[in-house]
Short mmCIF file of C-alpha atoms in Angstrom, two decimals:
data_model
loop_
_atom_site.label_atom_id
_atom_site.label_comp_id
_atom_site.label_asym_id
_atom_site.label_seq_id
_atom_site.Cartn_x
_atom_site.Cartn_y
_atom_site.Cartn_z
CA MET A 100 -43.39 80.30 76.70
CA ASN A 101 -44.94 77.12 76.83
CA ARG A 102 -44.75 74.74 73.83
CA LYS A 103 -47.15 72.27 72.38
CA VAL A 104 -46.76 68.95 73.05
CA MET A 105 -47.18 65.74 71.16
CA ILE A 106 -47.47 62.30 72.86
CA THR A 107 -46.45 59.48 71.79
CA CYS A 108 -47.75 55.84 73.23
CA ALA A 109 -45.91 52.99 72.54
CA LEU A 110 -48.44 50.22 73.03
CA THR A 111 -45.77 47.28 73.56
CA GLY A 112 -42.57 47.90 72.20
CA ALA A 113 -40.75 44.91 70.25
CA GLY A 114 -38.78 43.78 72.83
CA ASP A 115 -39.71 41.28 75.86
CA THR A 116 -41.55 43.68 77.22
CA VAL A 117 -44.62 40.94 78.11
CA GLY A 118 -41.81 38.93 80.03
CA ARG A 119 -41.34 42.05 82.33
CA SER A 120 -45.15 42.69 83.28
CA GLU A 121 -48.96 41.16 82.97
CA HIS A 122 -50.22 44.26 81.88
CA VAL A 123 -48.66 44.63 78.34
CA PRO A 124 -51.75 43.93 75.69
CA VAL A 125 -50.57 41.00 73.39
CA THR A 126 -53.94 39.93 71.41
CA PRO A 127 -54.79 42.61 68.58
CA GLU A 128 -58.07 43.36 70.77
CA GLN A 129 -55.82 44.29 73.72
CA ILE A 130 -53.32 46.32 71.79
CA ALA A 131 -56.28 48.12 70.19
CA GLU A 132 -57.88 48.63 73.54
CA SER A 133 -54.80 50.10 75.18
CA GLY A 134 -54.19 52.47 71.79
CA ILE A 135 -57.73 53.82 72.34
CA ALA A 136 -57.05 54.12 76.18
CA ALA A 137 -53.99 55.87 75.32
CA ALA A 138 -55.84 58.26 72.86
CA ARG A 139 -58.61 58.89 75.65
CA ALA A 140 -55.76 59.93 77.61
CA GLY A 141 -54.26 62.70 75.63
CA ALA A 142 -52.11 60.54 73.55
CA THR A 143 -51.52 62.33 69.85
CA ILE A 144 -49.76 59.31 68.43
CA ILE A 145 -50.14 55.73 69.17
CA HIS A 146 -47.12 53.34 68.00
CA ILE A 147 -48.30 49.75 67.03
CA HIS A 148 -46.15 46.47 67.31
CA VAL A 149 -48.20 43.26 67.44
CA ARG A 150 -47.57 40.12 69.18
CA ASP A 151 -48.30 36.16 68.57
CA PRO A 152 -51.91 36.11 70.58
CA GLN A 153 -50.08 32.53 72.25
CA THR A 154 -46.64 33.41 72.91
CA GLY A 155 -46.58 37.50 73.32
CA VAL A 156 -43.31 36.89 70.90
CA GLY A 157 -43.08 40.25 68.24
CA SER A 158 -44.66 39.24 65.20
CA ARG A 159 -44.64 40.58 61.18
CA ASP A 160 -48.25 39.05 60.78
CA VAL A 161 -50.31 41.19 58.37
CA ALA A 162 -53.59 40.05 59.98
CA LEU A 163 -52.55 41.00 63.45
CA TYR A 164 -51.98 44.47 62.06
CA ARG A 165 -55.16 44.61 60.08
CA GLU A 166 -56.91 43.65 63.25
CA VAL A 167 -55.59 46.22 65.62
CA VAL A 168 -55.72 49.47 62.97
CA GLU A 169 -59.15 48.31 61.90
CA ARG A 170 -60.08 48.43 65.66
CA VAL A 171 -58.90 51.70 66.05
CA ARG A 172 -60.11 53.50 62.99
CA ALA A 173 -63.55 52.03 64.12
CA SER A 174 -63.36 53.59 67.54
CA ASP A 175 -64.30 57.07 68.42
CA VAL A 176 -60.96 58.80 68.86
CA ASP A 177 -59.02 60.81 66.68
CA VAL A 178 -55.39 59.50 66.97
CA ILE A 179 -52.29 59.05 64.18
CA ILE A 180 -51.60 55.78 64.08
CA ASN A 181 -47.84 55.09 63.56
CA THR A 182 -47.05 51.43 62.72
CA THR A 183 -43.03 50.17 63.67
CA ALA A 184 -41.55 49.09 59.81
CA GLY A 185 -38.72 47.45 62.38
CA MET A 186 -39.78 44.04 62.61
CA GLY A 187 -37.76 41.70 59.80
CA GLY A 188 -34.25 43.00 61.39
CA ASP A 189 -33.18 40.58 64.27
CA LEU A 190 -30.01 38.01 63.73
CA VAL A 191 -28.81 35.87 66.28
CA LEU A 192 -25.67 34.52 65.82
CA ASP A 193 -23.92 31.58 67.11
CA PRO A 194 -20.82 33.53 69.12
CA HIS A 195 -18.40 30.33 68.71
CA ASP A 196 -19.09 29.53 64.96
CA PRO A 197 -21.01 33.29 63.42
CA THR A 198 -22.24 31.56 60.13
CA THR A 199 -24.97 29.90 61.65
CA PHE A 200 -27.92 31.49 62.61
CA LEU A 201 -29.92 30.40 66.08
CA GLU A 202 -33.48 30.64 67.02
CA GLY A 203 -34.88 34.26 67.29
CA THR A 204 -33.28 35.47 63.71
CA ASP A 205 -36.02 37.02 61.85
CA LEU A 206 -34.16 38.63 58.86
CA VAL A 207 -35.54 39.84 55.86
CA SER A 208 -35.18 42.68 53.16
CA GLY A 209 -36.46 46.59 53.73
CA VAL A 210 -38.95 46.01 51.82
CA ASP A 211 -40.32 42.83 53.18
CA ARG A 212 -40.63 44.51 56.33
CA LEU A 213 -43.47 46.96 54.72
CA PRO A 214 -46.73 44.26 53.67
CA HIS A 215 -48.73 45.68 56.21
CA VAL A 216 -47.88 49.00 55.83
CA GLU A 217 -48.72 48.82 52.04
CA GLU A 218 -51.65 46.94 52.98
CA LEU A 219 -52.94 49.97 55.57
CA LEU A 220 -51.39 52.96 55.09
CA PRO A 221 -51.06 54.38 58.41
CA ASP A 222 -50.29 57.55 59.23
CA ILE A 223 -46.87 57.27 59.89
CA CYS A 224 -44.54 54.06 59.74
CA THR A 225 -40.78 54.06 61.15
CA LEU A 226 -37.63 53.64 59.70
CA ASP A 227 -34.99 52.09 61.58
CA CYS A 228 -32.21 54.41 60.36
CA GLY A 229 -28.93 51.37 61.27
CA SER A 230 -27.19 48.36 62.11
CA LEU A 231 -26.53 47.99 65.83
CA ASN A 232 -25.60 45.44 68.71
CA PHE A 233 -29.31 44.94 70.52
CA GLY A 234 -28.71 44.25 74.18
CA GLU A 235 -26.74 41.38 75.58
CA GLY A 236 -25.89 38.30 73.79
CA SER A 237 -25.60 37.54 70.27
CA LEU A 238 -28.51 39.95 68.64
CA VAL A 239 -27.82 42.24 65.65
CA TYR A 240 -30.08 44.34 64.77
CA VAL A 241 -29.46 44.47 60.62
CA SER A 242 -30.66 47.66 58.62
CA THR A 243 -27.92 48.47 56.14
CA PRO A 244 -27.71 51.42 53.92
CA ASP A 245 -28.86 49.48 51.01
CA MET A 246 -31.92 48.48 53.12
CA LEU A 247 -32.67 51.24 54.30
CA ARG A 248 -32.75 53.17 50.37
CA GLU A 249 -35.08 50.63 49.06
CA GLY A 250 -37.35 51.02 52.31
CA ALA A 251 -37.70 54.77 52.60
CA LYS A 252 -38.53 55.06 48.87
CA LYS A 253 -41.21 52.36 48.95
CA ILE A 254 -42.52 54.24 52.03
CA GLN A 255 -42.50 57.27 50.14
CA GLU A 256 -44.34 55.80 47.20
CA LEU A 257 -46.95 54.91 49.61
CA GLY A 258 -47.67 58.59 50.79
CA VAL A 259 -46.80 57.34 54.44
CA ARG A 260 -45.21 59.76 56.29
CA CYS A 261 -41.64 58.29 57.35
CA GLU A 262 -40.58 58.45 61.12
CA MET A 263 -36.63 58.22 61.32
CA GLU A 264 -35.51 56.11 64.23
CA ILE A 265 -32.19 57.22 65.26
CA PHE A 266 -30.63 54.16 67.93
CA ASP A 267 -26.90 55.81 67.47
CA THR A 268 -25.53 59.09 66.07
CA GLY A 269 -24.24 57.44 62.61
CA HIS A 270 -27.75 56.67 62.05
CA LEU A 271 -28.68 60.27 62.57
CA TRP A 272 -25.77 60.96 60.19
CA PHE A 273 -27.67 58.31 57.53
CA ALA A 274 -31.09 60.01 58.26
CA LYS A 275 -29.87 63.11 57.04
CA THR A 276 -28.09 61.14 54.05
CA LEU A 277 -31.53 60.23 52.86
CA VAL A 278 -33.43 63.31 53.14
CA GLU A 279 -30.10 65.22 50.81
CA GLU A 280 -30.97 62.52 48.37
CA GLY A 281 -34.61 63.00 47.68
CA LEU A 282 -35.25 59.41 49.42
CA ILE A 283 -37.39 61.19 52.47
CA ASP A 284 -38.93 64.50 52.20
CA ALA A 285 -37.96 67.86 54.29
CA PRO A 286 -38.95 68.50 57.20
CA ALA A 287 -38.22 64.80 58.02
CA MET A 288 -38.98 62.91 61.06
CA TYR A 289 -36.74 61.84 63.74
CA GLN A 290 -37.49 59.82 66.61
CA LEU A 291 -34.55 59.73 69.29
CA CYS A 292 -34.34 56.08 70.78
CA MET A 293 -31.82 56.65 73.28
CA GLY A 294 -31.10 54.59 76.32
CA ILE A 295 -31.22 51.41 74.74
CA PRO A 296 -28.14 48.66 74.83
CA TYR A 297 -26.39 49.52 73.02
CA GLY A 298 -26.94 52.64 71.21
CA ALA A 299 -26.47 56.17 72.57
CA PRO A 300 -27.25 56.32 76.15
CA ALA A 301 -29.07 58.47 77.53
CA ASN A 302 -27.36 60.68 79.01
#
């Protein structure tokens, strides 16, 4: 029996995808156009990150999110808008002096990762359900239980559907805890983000 499938298109991601391909959209106009094209090609959901148009580096700038979302909403496509709320968790440590934070650190509270969500009220936003060593080097993604509870409560208050991002097995444990505590409505929405070093492997 065939099952109905919903396709999500992640338009840029958070990492250095720009350095890997010249085809990754960078400006708000490019990101919006990619989302519109994905919807026309059959995507049900578009997952939106934004980038500094000058550098291509991931950004939390509300104005950039606003332009992308407004362009998509003004288009003729019917697509579910899913914005990231994971930016603001990057902690880059000096391996020889871990009390020193290095360039690339962008660390704010769980609630302070949500101003674009509060303004734009997308259909869905993400909640990265735990901390992890992110790739090689000295980058730690920070998402503590207290941060997550505060973020989940705010997302619920805004009436935005929460997609809980699961990078490792313990993240699923905590995501289920958020549901049990009534901070996320059931039935919950989970995204299994496998194969990203160094969370759970894809196999």
